[in-house]
PDB file of N, CA and C in Angstrom:
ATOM      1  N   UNK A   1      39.686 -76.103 -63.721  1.00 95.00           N
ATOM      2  CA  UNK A   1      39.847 -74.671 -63.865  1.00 95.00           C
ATOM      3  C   UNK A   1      38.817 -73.956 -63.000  1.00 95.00           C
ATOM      4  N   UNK A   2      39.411 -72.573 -62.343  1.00 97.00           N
ATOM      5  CA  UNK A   2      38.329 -71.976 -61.615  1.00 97.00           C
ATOM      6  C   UNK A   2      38.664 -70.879 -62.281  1.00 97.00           C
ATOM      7  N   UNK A   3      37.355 -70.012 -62.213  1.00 96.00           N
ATOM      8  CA  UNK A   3      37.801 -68.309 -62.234  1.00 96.00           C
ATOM      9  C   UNK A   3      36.297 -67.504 -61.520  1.00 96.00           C
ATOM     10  N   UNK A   4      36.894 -66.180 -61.355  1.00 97.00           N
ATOM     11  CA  UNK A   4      35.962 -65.471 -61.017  1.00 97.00           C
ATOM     12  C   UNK A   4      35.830 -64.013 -61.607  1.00 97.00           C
ATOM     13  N   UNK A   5      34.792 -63.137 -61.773  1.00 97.00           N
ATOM     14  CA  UNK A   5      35.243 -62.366 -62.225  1.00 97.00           C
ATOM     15  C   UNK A   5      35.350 -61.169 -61.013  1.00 97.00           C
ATOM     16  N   UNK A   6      35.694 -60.085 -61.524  1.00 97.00           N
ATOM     17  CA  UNK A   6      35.922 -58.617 -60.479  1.00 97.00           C
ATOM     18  C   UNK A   6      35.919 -57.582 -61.326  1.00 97.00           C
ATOM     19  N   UNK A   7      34.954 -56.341 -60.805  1.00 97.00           N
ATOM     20  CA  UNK A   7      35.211 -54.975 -61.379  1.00 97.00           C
ATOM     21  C   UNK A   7      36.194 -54.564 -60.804  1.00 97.00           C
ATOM     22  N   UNK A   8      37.371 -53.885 -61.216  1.00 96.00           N
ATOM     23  CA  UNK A   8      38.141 -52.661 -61.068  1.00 96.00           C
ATOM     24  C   UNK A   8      37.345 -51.686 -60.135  1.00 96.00           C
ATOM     25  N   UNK A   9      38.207 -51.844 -58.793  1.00 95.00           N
ATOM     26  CA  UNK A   9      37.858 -50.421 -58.499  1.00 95.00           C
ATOM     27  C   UNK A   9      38.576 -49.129 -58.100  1.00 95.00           C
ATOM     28  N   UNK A  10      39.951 -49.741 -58.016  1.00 93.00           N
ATOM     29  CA  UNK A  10      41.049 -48.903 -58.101  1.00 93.00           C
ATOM     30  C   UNK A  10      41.091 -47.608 -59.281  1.00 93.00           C
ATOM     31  N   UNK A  11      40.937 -46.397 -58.794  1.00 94.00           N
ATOM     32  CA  UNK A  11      40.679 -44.953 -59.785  1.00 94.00           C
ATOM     33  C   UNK A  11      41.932 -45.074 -60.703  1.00 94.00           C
ATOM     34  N   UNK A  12      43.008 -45.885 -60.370  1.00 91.00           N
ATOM     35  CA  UNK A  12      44.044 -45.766 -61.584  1.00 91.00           C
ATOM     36  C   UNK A  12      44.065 -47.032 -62.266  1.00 91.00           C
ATOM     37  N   UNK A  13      42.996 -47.859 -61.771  1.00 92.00           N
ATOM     38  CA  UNK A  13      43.265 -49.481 -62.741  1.00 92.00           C
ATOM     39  C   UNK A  13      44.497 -50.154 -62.331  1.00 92.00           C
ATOM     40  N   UNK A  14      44.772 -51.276 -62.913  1.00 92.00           N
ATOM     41  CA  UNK A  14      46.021 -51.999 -62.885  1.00 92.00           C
ATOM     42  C   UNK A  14      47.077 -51.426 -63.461  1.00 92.00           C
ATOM     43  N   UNK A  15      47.824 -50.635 -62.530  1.00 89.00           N
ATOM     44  CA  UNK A  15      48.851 -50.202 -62.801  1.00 89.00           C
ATOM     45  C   UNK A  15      50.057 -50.860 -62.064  1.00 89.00           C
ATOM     46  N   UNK A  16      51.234 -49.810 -62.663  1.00 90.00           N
ATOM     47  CA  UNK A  16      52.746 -50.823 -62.352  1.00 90.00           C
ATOM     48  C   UNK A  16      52.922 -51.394 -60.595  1.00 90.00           C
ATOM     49  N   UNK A  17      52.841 -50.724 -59.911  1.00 90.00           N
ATOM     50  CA  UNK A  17      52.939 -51.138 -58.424  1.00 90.00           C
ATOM     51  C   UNK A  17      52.110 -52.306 -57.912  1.00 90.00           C
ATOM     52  N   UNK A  18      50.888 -52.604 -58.290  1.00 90.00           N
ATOM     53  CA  UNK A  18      50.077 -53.637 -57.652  1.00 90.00           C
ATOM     54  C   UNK A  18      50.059 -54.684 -58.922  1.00 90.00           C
ATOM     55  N   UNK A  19      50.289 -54.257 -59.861  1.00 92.00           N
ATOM     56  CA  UNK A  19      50.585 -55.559 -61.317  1.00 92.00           C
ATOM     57  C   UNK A  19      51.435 -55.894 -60.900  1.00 92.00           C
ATOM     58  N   UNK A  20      53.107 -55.788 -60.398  1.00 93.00           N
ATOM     59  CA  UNK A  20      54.416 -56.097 -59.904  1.00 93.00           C
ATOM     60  C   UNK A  20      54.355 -56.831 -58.847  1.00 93.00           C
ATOM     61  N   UNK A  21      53.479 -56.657 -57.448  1.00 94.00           N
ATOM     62  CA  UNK A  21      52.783 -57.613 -56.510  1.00 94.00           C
ATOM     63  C   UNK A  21      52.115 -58.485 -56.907  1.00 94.00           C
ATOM     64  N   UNK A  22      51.380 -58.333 -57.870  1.00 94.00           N
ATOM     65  CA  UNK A  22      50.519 -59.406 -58.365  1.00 94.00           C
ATOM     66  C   UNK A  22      51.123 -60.428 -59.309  1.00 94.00           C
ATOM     67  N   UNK A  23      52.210 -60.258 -59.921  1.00 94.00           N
ATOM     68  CA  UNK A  23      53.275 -61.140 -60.732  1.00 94.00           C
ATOM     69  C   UNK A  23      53.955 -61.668 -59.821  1.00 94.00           C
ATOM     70  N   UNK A  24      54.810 -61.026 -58.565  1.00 95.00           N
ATOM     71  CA  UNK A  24      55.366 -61.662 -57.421  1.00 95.00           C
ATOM     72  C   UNK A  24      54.413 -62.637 -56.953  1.00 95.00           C
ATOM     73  N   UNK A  25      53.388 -62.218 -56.290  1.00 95.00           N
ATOM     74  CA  UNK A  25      52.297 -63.448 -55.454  1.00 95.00           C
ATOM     75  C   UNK A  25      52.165 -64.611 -56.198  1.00 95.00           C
ATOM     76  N   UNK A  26      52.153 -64.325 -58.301  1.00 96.00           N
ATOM     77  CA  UNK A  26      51.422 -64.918 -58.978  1.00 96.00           C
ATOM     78  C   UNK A  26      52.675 -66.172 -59.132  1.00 96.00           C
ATOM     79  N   UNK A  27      53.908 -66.015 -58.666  1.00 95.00           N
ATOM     80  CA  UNK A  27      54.838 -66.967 -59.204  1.00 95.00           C
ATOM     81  C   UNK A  27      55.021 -68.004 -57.819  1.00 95.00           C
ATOM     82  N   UNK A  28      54.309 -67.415 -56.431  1.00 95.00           N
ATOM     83  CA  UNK A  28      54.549 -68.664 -55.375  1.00 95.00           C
ATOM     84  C   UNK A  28      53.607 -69.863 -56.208  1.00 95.00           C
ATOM     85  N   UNK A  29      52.900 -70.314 -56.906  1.00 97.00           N
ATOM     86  CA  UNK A  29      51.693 -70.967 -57.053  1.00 97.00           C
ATOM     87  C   UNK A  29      52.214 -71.953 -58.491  1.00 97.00           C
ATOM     88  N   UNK A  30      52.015 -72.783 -58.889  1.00 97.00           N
ATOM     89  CA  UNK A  30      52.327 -73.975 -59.878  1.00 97.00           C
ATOM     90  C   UNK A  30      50.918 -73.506 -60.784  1.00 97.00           C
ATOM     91  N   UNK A  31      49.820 -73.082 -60.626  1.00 97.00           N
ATOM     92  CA  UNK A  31      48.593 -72.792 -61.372  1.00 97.00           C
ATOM     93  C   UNK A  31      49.249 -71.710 -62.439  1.00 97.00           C
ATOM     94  N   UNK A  32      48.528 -71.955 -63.254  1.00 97.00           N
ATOM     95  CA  UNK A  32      48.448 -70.540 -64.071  1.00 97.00           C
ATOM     96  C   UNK A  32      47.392 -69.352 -64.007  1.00 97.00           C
ATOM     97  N   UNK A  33      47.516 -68.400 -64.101  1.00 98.00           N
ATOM     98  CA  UNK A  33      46.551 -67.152 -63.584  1.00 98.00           C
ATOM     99  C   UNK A  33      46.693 -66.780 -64.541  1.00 98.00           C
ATOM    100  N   UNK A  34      45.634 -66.110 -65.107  1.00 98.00           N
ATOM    101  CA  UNK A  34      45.075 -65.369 -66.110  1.00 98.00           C
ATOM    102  C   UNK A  34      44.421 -64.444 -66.087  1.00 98.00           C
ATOM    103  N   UNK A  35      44.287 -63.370 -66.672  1.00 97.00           N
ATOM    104  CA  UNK A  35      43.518 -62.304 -66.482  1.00 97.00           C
ATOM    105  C   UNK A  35      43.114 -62.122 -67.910  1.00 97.00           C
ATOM    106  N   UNK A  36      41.678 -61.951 -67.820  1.00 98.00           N
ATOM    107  CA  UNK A  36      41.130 -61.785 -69.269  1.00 98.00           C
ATOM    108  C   UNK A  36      39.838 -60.321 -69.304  1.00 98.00           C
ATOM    109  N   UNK A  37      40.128 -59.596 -70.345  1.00 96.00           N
ATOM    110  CA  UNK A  37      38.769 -58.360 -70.221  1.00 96.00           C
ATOM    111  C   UNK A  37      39.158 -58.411 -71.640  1.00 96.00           C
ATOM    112  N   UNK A  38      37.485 -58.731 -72.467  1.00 94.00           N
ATOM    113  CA  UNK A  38      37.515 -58.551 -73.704  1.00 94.00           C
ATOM    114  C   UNK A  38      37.969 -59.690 -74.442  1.00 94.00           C
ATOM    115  N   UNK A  39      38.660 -59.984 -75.588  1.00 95.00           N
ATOM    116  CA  UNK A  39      39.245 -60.124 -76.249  1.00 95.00           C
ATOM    117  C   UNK A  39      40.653 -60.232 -75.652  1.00 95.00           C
ATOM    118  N   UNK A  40      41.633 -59.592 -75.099  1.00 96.00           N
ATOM    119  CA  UNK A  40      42.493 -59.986 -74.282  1.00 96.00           C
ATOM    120  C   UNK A  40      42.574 -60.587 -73.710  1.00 96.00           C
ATOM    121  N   UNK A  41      44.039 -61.072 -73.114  1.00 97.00           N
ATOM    122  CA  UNK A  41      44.503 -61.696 -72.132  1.00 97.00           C
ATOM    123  C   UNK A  41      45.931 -61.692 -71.759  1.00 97.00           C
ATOM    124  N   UNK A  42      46.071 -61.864 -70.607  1.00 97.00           N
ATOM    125  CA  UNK A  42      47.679 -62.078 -69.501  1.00 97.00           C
ATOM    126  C   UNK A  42      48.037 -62.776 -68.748  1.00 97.00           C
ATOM    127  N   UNK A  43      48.936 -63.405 -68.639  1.00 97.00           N
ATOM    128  CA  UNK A  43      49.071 -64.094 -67.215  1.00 97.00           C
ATOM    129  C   UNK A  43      49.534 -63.162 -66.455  1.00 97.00           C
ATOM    130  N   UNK A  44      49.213 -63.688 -65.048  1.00 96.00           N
ATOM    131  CA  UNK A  44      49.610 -62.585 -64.135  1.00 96.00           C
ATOM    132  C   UNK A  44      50.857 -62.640 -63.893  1.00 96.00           C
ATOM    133  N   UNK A  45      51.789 -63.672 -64.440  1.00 95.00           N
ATOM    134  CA  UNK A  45      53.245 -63.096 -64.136  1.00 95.00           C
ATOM    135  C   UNK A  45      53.994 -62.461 -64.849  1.00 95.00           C
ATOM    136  N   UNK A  46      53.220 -61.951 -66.150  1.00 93.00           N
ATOM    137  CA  UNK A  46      53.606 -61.418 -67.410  1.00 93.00           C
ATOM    138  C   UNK A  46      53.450 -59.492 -66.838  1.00 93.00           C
ATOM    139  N   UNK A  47      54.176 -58.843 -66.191  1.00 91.00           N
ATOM    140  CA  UNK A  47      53.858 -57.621 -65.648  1.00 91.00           C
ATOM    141  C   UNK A  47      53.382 -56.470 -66.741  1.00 91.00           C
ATOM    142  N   UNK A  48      54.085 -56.568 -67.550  1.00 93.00           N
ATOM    143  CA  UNK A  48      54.117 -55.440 -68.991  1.00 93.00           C
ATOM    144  C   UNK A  48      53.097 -56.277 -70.066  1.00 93.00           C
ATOM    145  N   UNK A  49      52.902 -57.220 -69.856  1.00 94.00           N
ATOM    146  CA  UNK A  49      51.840 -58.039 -70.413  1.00 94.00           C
ATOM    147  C   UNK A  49      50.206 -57.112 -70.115  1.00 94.00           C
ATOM    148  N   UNK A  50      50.187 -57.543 -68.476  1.00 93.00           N
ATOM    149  CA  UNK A  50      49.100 -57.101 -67.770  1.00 93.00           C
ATOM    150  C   UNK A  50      48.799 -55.463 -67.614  1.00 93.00           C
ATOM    151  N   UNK A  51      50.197 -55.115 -67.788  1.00 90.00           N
ATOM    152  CA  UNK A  51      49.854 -53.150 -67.688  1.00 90.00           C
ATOM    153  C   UNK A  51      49.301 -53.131 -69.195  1.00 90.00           C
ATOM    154  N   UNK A  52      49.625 -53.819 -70.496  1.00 92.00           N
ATOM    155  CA  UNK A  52      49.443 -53.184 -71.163  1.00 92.00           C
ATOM    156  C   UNK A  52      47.451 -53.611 -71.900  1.00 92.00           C
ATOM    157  N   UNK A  53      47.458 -54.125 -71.289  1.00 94.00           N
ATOM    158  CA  UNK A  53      45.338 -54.760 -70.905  1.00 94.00           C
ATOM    159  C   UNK A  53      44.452 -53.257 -70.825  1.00 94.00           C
ATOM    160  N   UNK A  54      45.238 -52.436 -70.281  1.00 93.00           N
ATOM    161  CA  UNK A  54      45.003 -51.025 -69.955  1.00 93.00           C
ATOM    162  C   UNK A  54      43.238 -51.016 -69.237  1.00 93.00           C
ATOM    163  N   UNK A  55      43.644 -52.154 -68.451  1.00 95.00           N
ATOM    164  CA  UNK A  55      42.876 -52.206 -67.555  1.00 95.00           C
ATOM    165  C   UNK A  55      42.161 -50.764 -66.067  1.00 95.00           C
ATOM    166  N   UNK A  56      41.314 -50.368 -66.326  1.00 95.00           N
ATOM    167  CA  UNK A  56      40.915 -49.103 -65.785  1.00 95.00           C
ATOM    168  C   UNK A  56      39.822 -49.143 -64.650  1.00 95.00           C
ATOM    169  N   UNK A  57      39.787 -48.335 -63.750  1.00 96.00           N
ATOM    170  CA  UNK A  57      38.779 -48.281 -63.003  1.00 96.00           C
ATOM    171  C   UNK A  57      37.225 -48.749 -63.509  1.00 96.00           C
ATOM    172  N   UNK A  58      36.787 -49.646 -63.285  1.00 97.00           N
ATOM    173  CA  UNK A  58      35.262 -50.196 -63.743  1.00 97.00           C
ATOM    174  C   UNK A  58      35.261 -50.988 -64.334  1.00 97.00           C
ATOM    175  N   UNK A  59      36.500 -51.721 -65.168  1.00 97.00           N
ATOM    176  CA  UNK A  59      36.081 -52.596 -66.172  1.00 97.00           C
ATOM    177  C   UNK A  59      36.419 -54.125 -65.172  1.00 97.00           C
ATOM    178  N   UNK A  60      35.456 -54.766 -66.047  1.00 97.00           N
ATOM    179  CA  UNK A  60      35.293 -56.093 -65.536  1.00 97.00           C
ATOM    180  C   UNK A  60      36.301 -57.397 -66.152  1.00 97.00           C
ATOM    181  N   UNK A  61      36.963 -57.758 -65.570  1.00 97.00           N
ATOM    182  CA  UNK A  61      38.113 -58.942 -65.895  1.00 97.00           C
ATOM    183  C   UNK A  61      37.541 -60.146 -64.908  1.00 97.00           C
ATOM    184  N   UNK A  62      38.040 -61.145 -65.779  1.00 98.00           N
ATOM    185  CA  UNK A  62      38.096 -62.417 -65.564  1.00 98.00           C
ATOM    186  C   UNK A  62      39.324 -63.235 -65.282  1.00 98.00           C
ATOM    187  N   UNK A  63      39.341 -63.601 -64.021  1.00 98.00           N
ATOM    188  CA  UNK A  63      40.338 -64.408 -63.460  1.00 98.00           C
ATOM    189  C   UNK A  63      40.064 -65.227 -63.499  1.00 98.00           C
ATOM    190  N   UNK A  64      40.928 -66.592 -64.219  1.00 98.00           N
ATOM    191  CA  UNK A  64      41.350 -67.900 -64.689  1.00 98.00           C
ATOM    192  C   UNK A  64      42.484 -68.603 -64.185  1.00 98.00           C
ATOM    193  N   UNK A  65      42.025 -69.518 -62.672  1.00 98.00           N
ATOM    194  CA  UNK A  65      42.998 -70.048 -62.601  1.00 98.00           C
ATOM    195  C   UNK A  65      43.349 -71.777 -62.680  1.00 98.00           C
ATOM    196  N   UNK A  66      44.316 -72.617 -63.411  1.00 97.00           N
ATOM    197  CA  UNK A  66      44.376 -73.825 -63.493  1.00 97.00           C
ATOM    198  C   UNK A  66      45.558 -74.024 -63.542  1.00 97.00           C
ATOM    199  N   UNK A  67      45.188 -74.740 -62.530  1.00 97.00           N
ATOM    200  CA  UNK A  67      46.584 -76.079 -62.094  1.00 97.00           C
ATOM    201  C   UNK A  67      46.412 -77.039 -61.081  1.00 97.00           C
ATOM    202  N   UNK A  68      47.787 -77.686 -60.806  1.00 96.00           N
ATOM    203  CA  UNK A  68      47.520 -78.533 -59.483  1.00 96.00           C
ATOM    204  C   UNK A  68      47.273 -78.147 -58.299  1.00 96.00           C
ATOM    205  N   UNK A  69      47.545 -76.694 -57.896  1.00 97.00           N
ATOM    206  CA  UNK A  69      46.951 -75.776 -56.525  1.00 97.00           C
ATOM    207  C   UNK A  69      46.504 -74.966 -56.852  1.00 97.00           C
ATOM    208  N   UNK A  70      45.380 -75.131 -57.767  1.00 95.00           N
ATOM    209  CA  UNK A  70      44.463 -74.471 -58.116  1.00 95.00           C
ATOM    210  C   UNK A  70      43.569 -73.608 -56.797  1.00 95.00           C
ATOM    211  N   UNK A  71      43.270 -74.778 -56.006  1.00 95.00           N
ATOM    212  CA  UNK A  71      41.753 -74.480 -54.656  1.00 95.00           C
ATOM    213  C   UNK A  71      42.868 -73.707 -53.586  1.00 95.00           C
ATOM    214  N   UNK A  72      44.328 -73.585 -53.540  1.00 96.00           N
ATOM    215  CA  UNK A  72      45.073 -72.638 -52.831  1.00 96.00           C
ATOM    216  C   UNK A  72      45.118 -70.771 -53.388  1.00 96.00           C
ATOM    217  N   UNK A  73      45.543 -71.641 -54.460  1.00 97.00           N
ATOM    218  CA  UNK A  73      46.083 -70.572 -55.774  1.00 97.00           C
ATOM    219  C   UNK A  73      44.483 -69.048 -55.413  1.00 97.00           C
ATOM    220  N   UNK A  74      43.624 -69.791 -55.540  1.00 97.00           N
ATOM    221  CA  UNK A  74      42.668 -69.365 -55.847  1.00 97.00           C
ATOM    222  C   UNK A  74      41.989 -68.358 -55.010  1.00 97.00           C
ATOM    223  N   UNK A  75      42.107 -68.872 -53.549  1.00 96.00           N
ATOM    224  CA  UNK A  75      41.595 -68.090 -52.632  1.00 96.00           C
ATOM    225  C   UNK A  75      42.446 -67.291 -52.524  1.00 96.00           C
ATOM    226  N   UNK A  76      43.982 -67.146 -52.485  1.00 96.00           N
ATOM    227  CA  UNK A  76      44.811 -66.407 -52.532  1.00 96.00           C
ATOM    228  C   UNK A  76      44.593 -65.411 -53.310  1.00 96.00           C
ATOM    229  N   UNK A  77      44.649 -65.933 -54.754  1.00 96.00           N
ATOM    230  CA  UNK A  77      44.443 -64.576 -55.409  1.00 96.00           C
ATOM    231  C   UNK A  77      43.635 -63.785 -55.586  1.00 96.00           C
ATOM    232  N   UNK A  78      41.940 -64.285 -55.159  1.00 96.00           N
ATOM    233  CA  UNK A  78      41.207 -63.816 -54.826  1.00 96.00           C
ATOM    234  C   UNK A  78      41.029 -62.268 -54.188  1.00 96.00           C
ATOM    235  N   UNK A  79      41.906 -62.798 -52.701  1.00 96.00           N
ATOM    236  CA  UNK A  79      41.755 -62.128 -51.690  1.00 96.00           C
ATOM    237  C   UNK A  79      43.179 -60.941 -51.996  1.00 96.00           C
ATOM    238  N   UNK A  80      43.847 -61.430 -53.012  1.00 95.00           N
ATOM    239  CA  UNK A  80      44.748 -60.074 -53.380  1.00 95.00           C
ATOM    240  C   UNK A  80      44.025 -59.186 -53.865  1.00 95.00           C
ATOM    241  N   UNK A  81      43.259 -59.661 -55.339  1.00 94.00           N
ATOM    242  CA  UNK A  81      42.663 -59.010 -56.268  1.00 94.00           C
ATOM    243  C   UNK A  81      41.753 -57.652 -55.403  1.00 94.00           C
ATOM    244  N   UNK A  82      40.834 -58.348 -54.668  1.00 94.00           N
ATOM    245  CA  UNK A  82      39.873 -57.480 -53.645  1.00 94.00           C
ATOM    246  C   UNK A  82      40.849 -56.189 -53.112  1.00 94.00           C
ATOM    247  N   UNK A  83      42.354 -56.878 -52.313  1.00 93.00           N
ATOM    248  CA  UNK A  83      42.575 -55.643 -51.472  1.00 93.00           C
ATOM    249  C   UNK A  83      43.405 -54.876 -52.721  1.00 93.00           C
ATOM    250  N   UNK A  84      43.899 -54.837 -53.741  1.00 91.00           N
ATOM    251  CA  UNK A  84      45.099 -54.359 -54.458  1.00 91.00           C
ATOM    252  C   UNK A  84      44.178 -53.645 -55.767  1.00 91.00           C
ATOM    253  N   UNK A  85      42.713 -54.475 -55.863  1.00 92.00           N
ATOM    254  CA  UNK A  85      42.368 -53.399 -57.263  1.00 92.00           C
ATOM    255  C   UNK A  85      41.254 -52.947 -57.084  1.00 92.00           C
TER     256      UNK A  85
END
């Protein structure tokens, strides 16, 4: 398992347009992705899952990813997370 974490810096948070990219990207990959802030959690291909995290500008989530292309999976989503939130 890898994860990393990331502040939000998107002024509207994870909302529907880049959660919907991020469920698309999240289904090329055999890993599972996770997104965790708090007590919660989502996978990232769960879209209405992840909007409803009510994830906001500043808060800090934890990305969890495990599987067999995990060390692909990873940099990938990485480098979404950065440009999309």
């Amino acid at each position: 398992m890898k994860e990393f974490k990331y502040v939000i810096t998107d002024p509207v948070g994870i909302h529907a347009r880049p959660a919907g990219l991020l469920a698309k990207e999240a289904k090329n990959y055999k890993s599972t992705i996770t997104f965790v802030k708090g007590e919660k959690s989502a996978k990232a291909t769960s879209l209405m899952k992840l909007m409803g995290m009510g994830i906001v500008q500043g808060d800090e989530v934890t990305i969890r990813i495990e599987g067999e292309d995990e060390d692909t999976c990873f940099a990938a989503i990485e480098k979404f997370v950065k440009e999309n939130f």
